[in-house]
Amino acid sequence: MTNSQYVPDKPKTTVEQFEVERKQMVETQLRDRQIEDQRVLAAMSKVPRHEFLDSWCQDFAYSDRPLPIPHHQTISQPYIVAYMTQAANIAPSDRVLEIGTGCGYQAAILAEIAKQVYSVEIIPQLSQQASQTLSKLGYKNIQFKIGDGYQGWVEHAPYDAIIVTAAPEYIPHALIKQLKINGTMVIPVGKWYQDIVVLTKKENDIVLEKTIPVRFVPMKKKF
Ligand code: SAH
């Protein structure tokens, strides 16, 4: 018998191990579940999700579940991030608005595939922390605003796509206004349980498609 049985396994938290887990995440949680957009898959393969989490939960970064972030908020399950990004149908030249910066993970995924990302967050500390994480990771095409997502971000409107990552009970009017004609908004709508709604704005009409059921944190009403 050698002593090797007493040598502990390599800690899970090495960069190499995270990379292995990230690859597995893309194969089993995304590709196997009809996430087919190559650019979404490439972004999800690249962005180091663990870097957005507190150290105590980094080991679960690539697991098939939502995770806690500070201030009682959550980062969505990887599949939901991929699903919403794919549904938003983003082109490389697009300017995208995100409501609910949170830890900044979804913003990073968007920044990989869009030209410019504008992200609004109501909790100042989360916005500041996300901005630090994303600049440390080298992202230069994301702008942050501390504010109420119900108002959108009118200065940079109209947007080619809008992704909302907190759940309102109704689709905020300002967001529809700030979407380009033929633009897409992806938004969880509902009170306790929600459905992801994919909204397409037409010249004189709005097309709504109710898709998968989800559970997001509520979109706060007061700033
Ligand atoms: N996209 C995030 C997940 C966000 S969780 C990520 O990748 O980490 C939802 C976020 O929406 C929380 O950070 C919450 O503070 C924020 N939020 C809730 N109500 C809001 C509002 N009215 N305006 C802007 N942000 C809001």
mmCIF file of C-alpha atoms and ligand atoms in Angstrom:
data_model
loop_
_atom_site.group_PDB
_atom_site.id
_atom_site.type_symbol
_atom_site.label_atom_id
_atom_site.label_comp_id
_atom_site.label_asym_id
_atom_site.label_seq_id
_atom_site.Cartn_x
_atom_site.Cartn_y
_atom_site.Cartn_z
ATOM 1 C CA MET A 1 0.000 0.000 0.000
ATOM 2 C CA THR A 2 1.322 3.450 -0.851
ATOM 3 C CA ASN A 3 0.686 6.649 0.965
ATOM 4 C CA SER A 4 -1.129 8.077 -2.017
ATOM 5 C CA GLN A 5 -4.485 7.204 -0.496
ATOM 6 C CA TYR A 6 -3.754 9.834 2.132
ATOM 7 C CA VAL A 7 -2.996 12.545 -0.394
ATOM 8 C CA PRO A 8 -6.137 14.579 -0.812
ATOM 9 C CA ASP A 9 -7.693 15.048 -4.217
ATOM 10 C CA LYS A 10 -6.701 18.144 -6.083
ATOM 11 C CA PRO A 11 -8.958 20.888 -4.701
ATOM 12 C CA LYS A 12 -11.997 21.384 -6.878
ATOM 13 C CA THR A 13 -11.359 25.075 -7.044
ATOM 14 C CA THR A 14 -8.476 25.016 -9.501
ATOM 15 C CA VAL A 15 -8.894 26.906 -12.740
ATOM 16 C CA GLU A 16 -8.396 23.643 -14.676
ATOM 17 C CA GLN A 17 -11.165 21.900 -12.764
ATOM 18 C CA PHE A 18 -13.520 24.807 -13.302
ATOM 19 C CA GLU A 19 -12.791 24.602 -17.020
ATOM 20 C CA VAL A 20 -13.611 20.908 -17.087
ATOM 21 C CA GLU A 21 -16.858 21.551 -15.229
ATOM 22 C CA ARG A 22 -17.730 24.415 -17.569
ATOM 23 C CA LYS A 23 -17.283 22.153 -20.618
ATOM 24 C CA GLN A 24 -19.490 19.515 -18.998
ATOM 25 C CA MET A 25 -22.094 22.161 -18.207
ATOM 26 C CA VAL A 26 -22.242 23.206 -21.862
ATOM 27 C CA GLU A 27 -22.576 19.616 -23.085
ATOM 28 C CA THR A 28 -25.066 18.212 -20.603
ATOM 29 C CA GLN A 29 -27.096 21.223 -19.496
ATOM 30 C CA LEU A 30 -27.166 23.217 -22.731
ATOM 31 C CA ARG A 31 -26.421 21.216 -25.895
ATOM 32 C CA ASP A 32 -28.510 18.275 -24.679
ATOM 33 C CA ARG A 33 -31.434 20.630 -24.066
ATOM 34 C CA GLN A 34 -31.760 22.335 -27.423
ATOM 35 C CA ILE A 35 -29.439 25.279 -26.905
ATOM 36 C CA GLU A 36 -28.081 25.355 -30.445
ATOM 37 C CA ASP A 37 -26.946 28.916 -31.057
ATOM 38 C CA GLN A 38 -23.192 28.589 -31.558
ATOM 39 C CA ARG A 39 -22.468 32.050 -30.249
ATOM 40 C CA VAL A 40 -24.417 31.422 -27.054
ATOM 41 C CA LEU A 41 -22.637 28.092 -26.572
ATOM 42 C CA ALA A 42 -19.260 29.747 -27.172
ATOM 43 C CA ALA A 43 -20.014 32.503 -24.651
ATOM 44 C CA MET A 44 -21.196 30.036 -22.025
ATOM 45 C CA SER A 45 -18.026 27.960 -22.645
ATOM 46 C CA LYS A 46 -15.835 30.990 -22.153
ATOM 47 C CA VAL A 47 -17.218 33.094 -19.294
ATOM 48 C CA PRO A 48 -15.835 31.953 -15.901
ATOM 49 C CA ARG A 49 -19.101 31.754 -13.940
ATOM 50 C CA HIS A 50 -17.259 30.978 -10.679
ATOM 51 C CA GLU A 51 -15.626 34.426 -10.761
ATOM 52 C CA PHE A 52 -19.039 36.015 -10.196
ATOM 53 C CA LEU A 53 -19.791 34.097 -7.015
ATOM 54 C CA ASP A 54 -18.784 34.360 -3.367
ATOM 55 C CA SER A 55 -15.998 31.917 -2.576
ATOM 56 C CA TRP A 56 -18.219 29.707 -0.380
ATOM 57 C CA CYS A 57 -20.440 28.737 -3.313
ATOM 58 C CA GLN A 58 -17.904 28.760 -6.158
ATOM 59 C CA ASP A 59 -17.701 24.967 -6.103
ATOM 60 C CA PHE A 60 -21.305 24.863 -7.328
ATOM 61 C CA ALA A 61 -20.746 27.436 -10.087
ATOM 62 C CA TYR A 62 -21.340 24.983 -12.930
ATOM 63 C CA SER A 63 -24.119 22.952 -11.352
ATOM 64 C CA ASP A 64 -27.591 22.829 -12.849
ATOM 65 C CA ARG A 65 -29.232 25.292 -10.457
ATOM 66 C CA PRO A 66 -29.639 28.929 -9.517
ATOM 67 C CA LEU A 67 -27.238 30.189 -6.840
ATOM 68 C CA PRO A 68 -27.358 32.898 -4.200
ATOM 69 C CA ILE A 69 -25.633 36.220 -4.710
ATOM 70 C CA PRO A 70 -25.509 38.993 -2.060
ATOM 71 C CA HIS A 71 -28.574 40.993 -0.958
ATOM 72 C CA HIS A 72 -30.891 37.954 -1.167
ATOM 73 C CA GLN A 73 -30.772 37.849 -4.955
ATOM 74 C CA THR A 74 -29.994 34.890 -7.215
ATOM 75 C CA ILE A 75 -28.008 34.139 -10.331
ATOM 76 C CA SER A 76 -30.108 32.010 -12.705
ATOM 77 C CA GLN A 77 -29.401 28.391 -13.566
ATOM 78 C CA PRO A 78 -26.980 28.279 -16.559
ATOM 79 C CA TYR A 79 -29.692 26.779 -18.791
ATOM 80 C CA ILE A 80 -32.014 29.735 -18.151
ATOM 81 C CA VAL A 81 -29.245 32.241 -18.931
ATOM 82 C CA ALA A 82 -28.551 30.391 -22.199
ATOM 83 C CA TYR A 83 -32.251 29.998 -23.011
ATOM 84 C CA MET A 84 -32.987 33.710 -22.572
ATOM 85 C CA THR A 85 -29.881 34.766 -24.487
ATOM 86 C CA GLN A 86 -30.735 32.451 -27.367
ATOM 87 C CA ALA A 87 -34.346 33.668 -27.388
ATOM 88 C CA ALA A 88 -33.167 37.291 -27.615
ATOM 89 C CA ASN A 89 -31.704 36.499 -31.035
ATOM 90 C CA ILE A 90 -28.771 38.907 -30.736
ATOM 91 C CA ALA A 91 -26.586 39.942 -33.682
ATOM 92 C CA PRO A 92 -22.920 41.011 -33.268
ATOM 93 C CA SER A 93 -23.801 44.613 -34.092
ATOM 94 C CA ASP A 94 -26.619 44.803 -31.504
ATOM 95 C CA ARG A 95 -26.968 47.097 -28.529
ATOM 96 C CA VAL A 96 -28.668 45.280 -25.686
ATOM 97 C CA LEU A 97 -30.330 46.445 -22.475
ATOM 98 C CA GLU A 98 -30.295 44.183 -19.426
ATOM 99 C CA ILE A 99 -32.488 44.861 -16.398
ATOM 100 C CA GLY A 100 -31.100 43.354 -13.170
ATOM 101 C CA THR A 101 -27.291 43.380 -13.322
ATOM 102 C CA GLY A 102 -27.007 41.207 -10.187
ATOM 103 C CA CYS A 103 -23.526 39.708 -10.105
ATOM 104 C CA GLY A 104 -22.917 40.561 -13.782
ATOM 105 C CA TYR A 105 -22.809 37.028 -15.207
ATOM 106 C CA GLN A 106 -25.630 37.496 -17.723
ATOM 107 C CA ALA A 107 -24.104 40.846 -18.720
ATOM 108 C CA ALA A 108 -20.817 39.071 -19.516
ATOM 109 C CA ILE A 109 -22.609 36.507 -21.690
ATOM 110 C CA LEU A 110 -24.356 39.338 -23.545
ATOM 111 C CA ALA A 111 -21.089 41.268 -23.905
ATOM 112 C CA GLU A 112 -19.541 38.248 -25.640
ATOM 113 C CA ILE A 113 -22.152 38.254 -28.375
ATOM 114 C CA ALA A 114 -23.416 41.850 -28.684
ATOM 115 C CA LYS A 115 -21.642 45.063 -29.552
ATOM 116 C CA GLN A 116 -22.651 47.010 -26.450
ATOM 117 C CA VAL A 117 -24.472 46.100 -23.252
ATOM 118 C CA TYR A 118 -26.311 48.520 -20.949
ATOM 119 C CA SER A 119 -27.195 47.054 -17.577
ATOM 120 C CA VAL A 120 -29.489 48.580 -14.942
ATOM 121 C CA GLU A 121 -29.512 47.470 -11.287
ATOM 122 C CA ILE A 122 -31.516 48.838 -8.385
ATOM 123 C CA ILE A 123 -29.127 47.776 -5.577
ATOM 124 C CA PRO A 124 -26.080 50.062 -5.746
ATOM 125 C CA GLN A 125 -23.641 47.605 -4.106
ATOM 126 C CA LEU A 126 -24.507 44.872 -6.629
ATOM 127 C CA SER A 127 -23.970 47.229 -9.553
ATOM 128 C CA GLN A 128 -20.612 48.372 -8.166
ATOM 129 C CA GLN A 129 -19.449 44.831 -7.424
ATOM 130 C CA ALA A 130 -20.508 43.596 -10.883
ATOM 131 C CA SER A 131 -18.748 46.506 -12.529
ATOM 132 C CA GLN A 132 -15.523 45.597 -10.682
ATOM 133 C CA THR A 133 -15.765 41.903 -11.566
ATOM 134 C CA LEU A 134 -16.417 42.646 -15.221
ATOM 135 C CA SER A 135 -13.609 45.154 -15.547
ATOM 136 C CA LYS A 136 -11.236 42.685 -13.856
ATOM 137 C CA LEU A 137 -12.258 40.144 -16.501
ATOM 138 C CA GLY A 138 -11.498 42.693 -19.228
ATOM 139 C CA TYR A 139 -14.982 43.600 -20.482
ATOM 140 C CA LYS A 140 -15.058 47.063 -22.015
ATOM 141 C CA ASN A 141 -18.430 47.012 -23.762
ATOM 142 C CA ILE A 142 -20.721 47.079 -20.720
ATOM 143 C CA GLN A 143 -22.133 50.230 -19.137
ATOM 144 C CA PHE A 144 -23.803 50.217 -15.731
ATOM 145 C CA LYS A 145 -26.567 52.284 -14.251
ATOM 146 C CA ILE A 146 -27.935 52.255 -10.737
ATOM 147 C CA GLY A 147 -31.647 52.823 -11.127
ATOM 148 C CA ASP A 148 -35.136 51.467 -11.525
ATOM 149 C CA GLY A 149 -35.467 48.990 -14.349
ATOM 150 C CA TYR A 150 -39.158 49.839 -14.795
ATOM 151 C CA GLN A 151 -37.869 53.048 -16.404
ATOM 152 C CA GLY A 152 -35.317 51.295 -18.625
ATOM 153 C CA TRP A 153 -32.373 53.468 -19.692
ATOM 154 C CA VAL A 154 -33.808 56.056 -22.015
ATOM 155 C CA GLU A 155 -30.525 57.839 -22.891
ATOM 156 C CA HIS A 156 -29.264 54.903 -24.968
ATOM 157 C CA ALA A 157 -32.603 53.758 -26.414
ATOM 158 C CA PRO A 158 -33.771 52.270 -28.718
ATOM 159 C CA TYR A 159 -32.289 48.799 -28.125
ATOM 160 C CA ASP A 160 -32.092 45.863 -30.505
ATOM 161 C CA ALA A 161 -32.856 43.502 -27.626
ATOM 162 C CA ILE A 162 -33.835 43.697 -23.961
ATOM 163 C CA ILE A 163 -33.328 40.951 -21.379
ATOM 164 C CA VAL A 164 -35.033 41.307 -17.996
ATOM 165 C CA THR A 165 -33.681 39.109 -15.200
ATOM 166 C CA ALA A 166 -36.069 40.011 -12.377
ATOM 167 C CA ALA A 167 -39.787 39.292 -12.619
ATOM 168 C CA PRO A 168 -42.409 42.030 -12.915
ATOM 169 C CA GLU A 169 -46.119 41.246 -12.797
ATOM 170 C CA TYR A 170 -46.622 43.054 -16.076
ATOM 171 C CA ILE A 171 -44.353 44.100 -18.938
ATOM 172 C CA PRO A 172 -43.117 47.635 -18.172
ATOM 173 C CA HIS A 173 -44.355 50.112 -20.740
ATOM 174 C CA ALA A 174 -41.062 52.050 -20.827
ATOM 175 C CA LEU A 175 -39.213 48.907 -21.900
ATOM 176 C CA ILE A 176 -41.556 48.308 -24.826
ATOM 177 C CA LYS A 177 -41.062 51.935 -25.822
ATOM 178 C CA GLN A 178 -37.277 51.609 -25.681
ATOM 179 C CA LEU A 179 -37.201 48.512 -27.912
ATOM 180 C CA LYS A 180 -36.499 48.946 -31.644
ATOM 181 C CA ILE A 181 -39.063 47.899 -34.231
ATOM 182 C CA ASN A 182 -38.353 44.201 -34.911
ATOM 183 C CA GLY A 183 -36.429 44.061 -31.627
ATOM 184 C CA THR A 184 -36.938 41.265 -29.107
ATOM 185 C CA MET A 185 -37.534 41.441 -25.374
ATOM 186 C CA VAL A 186 -37.156 38.361 -23.160
ATOM 187 C CA ILE A 187 -38.797 38.770 -19.772
ATOM 188 C CA PRO A 188 -40.157 36.565 -16.960
ATOM 189 C CA VAL A 189 -43.680 37.742 -16.186
ATOM 190 C CA GLY A 190 -45.841 36.778 -13.212
ATOM 191 C CA LYS A 191 -46.137 37.000 -9.437
ATOM 192 C CA TRP A 192 -44.921 33.880 -7.596
ATOM 193 C CA TYR A 193 -44.378 31.751 -10.642
ATOM 194 C CA GLN A 194 -43.630 33.210 -14.000
ATOM 195 C CA ASP A 195 -43.349 32.334 -17.659
ATOM 196 C CA ILE A 196 -40.623 33.629 -19.881
ATOM 197 C CA VAL A 197 -42.331 35.825 -22.431
ATOM 198 C CA VAL A 198 -40.635 36.574 -25.739
ATOM 199 C CA LEU A 199 -41.964 39.852 -27.098
ATOM 200 C CA THR A 200 -41.343 41.065 -30.635
ATOM 201 C CA LYS A 201 -42.158 44.656 -31.446
ATOM 202 C CA LYS A 202 -43.661 45.202 -34.882
ATOM 203 C CA GLU A 203 -44.468 48.488 -36.602
ATOM 204 C CA ASN A 204 -48.056 48.581 -35.338
ATOM 205 C CA ASP A 205 -48.237 45.530 -33.177
ATOM 206 C CA ILE A 206 -46.629 43.494 -30.442
ATOM 207 C CA VAL A 207 -46.246 39.735 -30.738
ATOM 208 C CA LEU A 208 -46.069 37.834 -27.437
ATOM 209 C CA GLU A 209 -44.978 34.243 -27.057
ATOM 210 C CA LYS A 210 -45.315 32.599 -23.654
ATOM 211 C CA THR A 211 -42.537 30.016 -23.287
ATOM 212 C CA ILE A 212 -41.100 28.074 -20.344
ATOM 213 C CA PRO A 213 -42.144 28.376 -16.666
ATOM 214 C CA VAL A 214 -39.510 29.881 -14.354
ATOM 215 C CA ARG A 215 -38.989 31.373 -10.914
ATOM 216 C CA PHE A 216 -37.133 34.659 -10.710
ATOM 217 C CA VAL A 217 -36.732 37.153 -7.867
ATOM 218 C CA PRO A 218 -39.403 39.848 -8.100
ATOM 219 C CA MET A 219 -38.670 43.089 -9.902
ATOM 220 C CA LYS A 220 -38.830 45.645 -7.117
ATOM 221 C CA LYS A 221 -41.310 48.456 -7.473
ATOM 222 C CA LYS A 222 -39.723 51.139 -5.325
ATOM 223 C CA PHE A 223 -36.324 52.725 -5.730
HETATM 224 N N1 SAH B 1 -28.759 38.945 -14.303
HETATM 225 C C1 SAH B 1 -28.268 38.699 -12.970
HETATM 226 C C2 SAH B 1 -29.277 38.007 -12.080
HETATM 227 C C3 SAH B 1 -30.066 38.992 -11.454
HETATM 228 S S1 SAH B 1 -31.092 38.610 -10.081
HETATM 229 C C4 SAH B 1 -27.003 37.915 -12.954
HETATM 230 O O1 SAH B 1 -26.534 37.426 -13.989
HETATM 231 O O2 SAH B 1 -26.439 37.821 -11.872
HETATM 232 C C5 SAH B 1 -32.200 39.968 -10.322
HETATM 233 C C6 SAH B 1 -31.586 41.311 -10.104
HETATM 234 O O3 SAH B 1 -32.559 42.278 -10.431
HETATM 235 C C7 SAH B 1 -31.187 41.573 -8.655
HETATM 236 O O4 SAH B 1 -29.850 41.949 -8.588
HETATM 237 C C8 SAH B 1 -32.126 42.678 -8.213
HETATM 238 O O5 SAH B 1 -31.557 43.572 -7.287
HETATM 239 C C9 SAH B 1 -32.422 43.363 -9.540
HETATM 240 N N2 SAH B 1 -33.667 44.143 -9.531
HETATM 241 C C10 SAH B 1 -34.826 43.884 -8.889
HETATM 242 N N3 SAH B 1 -35.744 44.840 -9.129
HETATM 243 C C11 SAH B 1 -35.148 45.726 -9.965
HETATM 244 C C12 SAH B 1 -35.579 46.944 -10.586
HETATM 245 N N4 SAH B 1 -36.800 47.446 -10.401
HETATM 246 N N5 SAH B 1 -34.703 47.580 -11.373
HETATM 247 C C13 SAH B 1 -33.447 47.109 -11.594
HETATM 248 N N6 SAH B 1 -32.985 45.967 -11.035
HETATM 249 C C14 SAH B 1 -33.821 45.281 -10.229
#
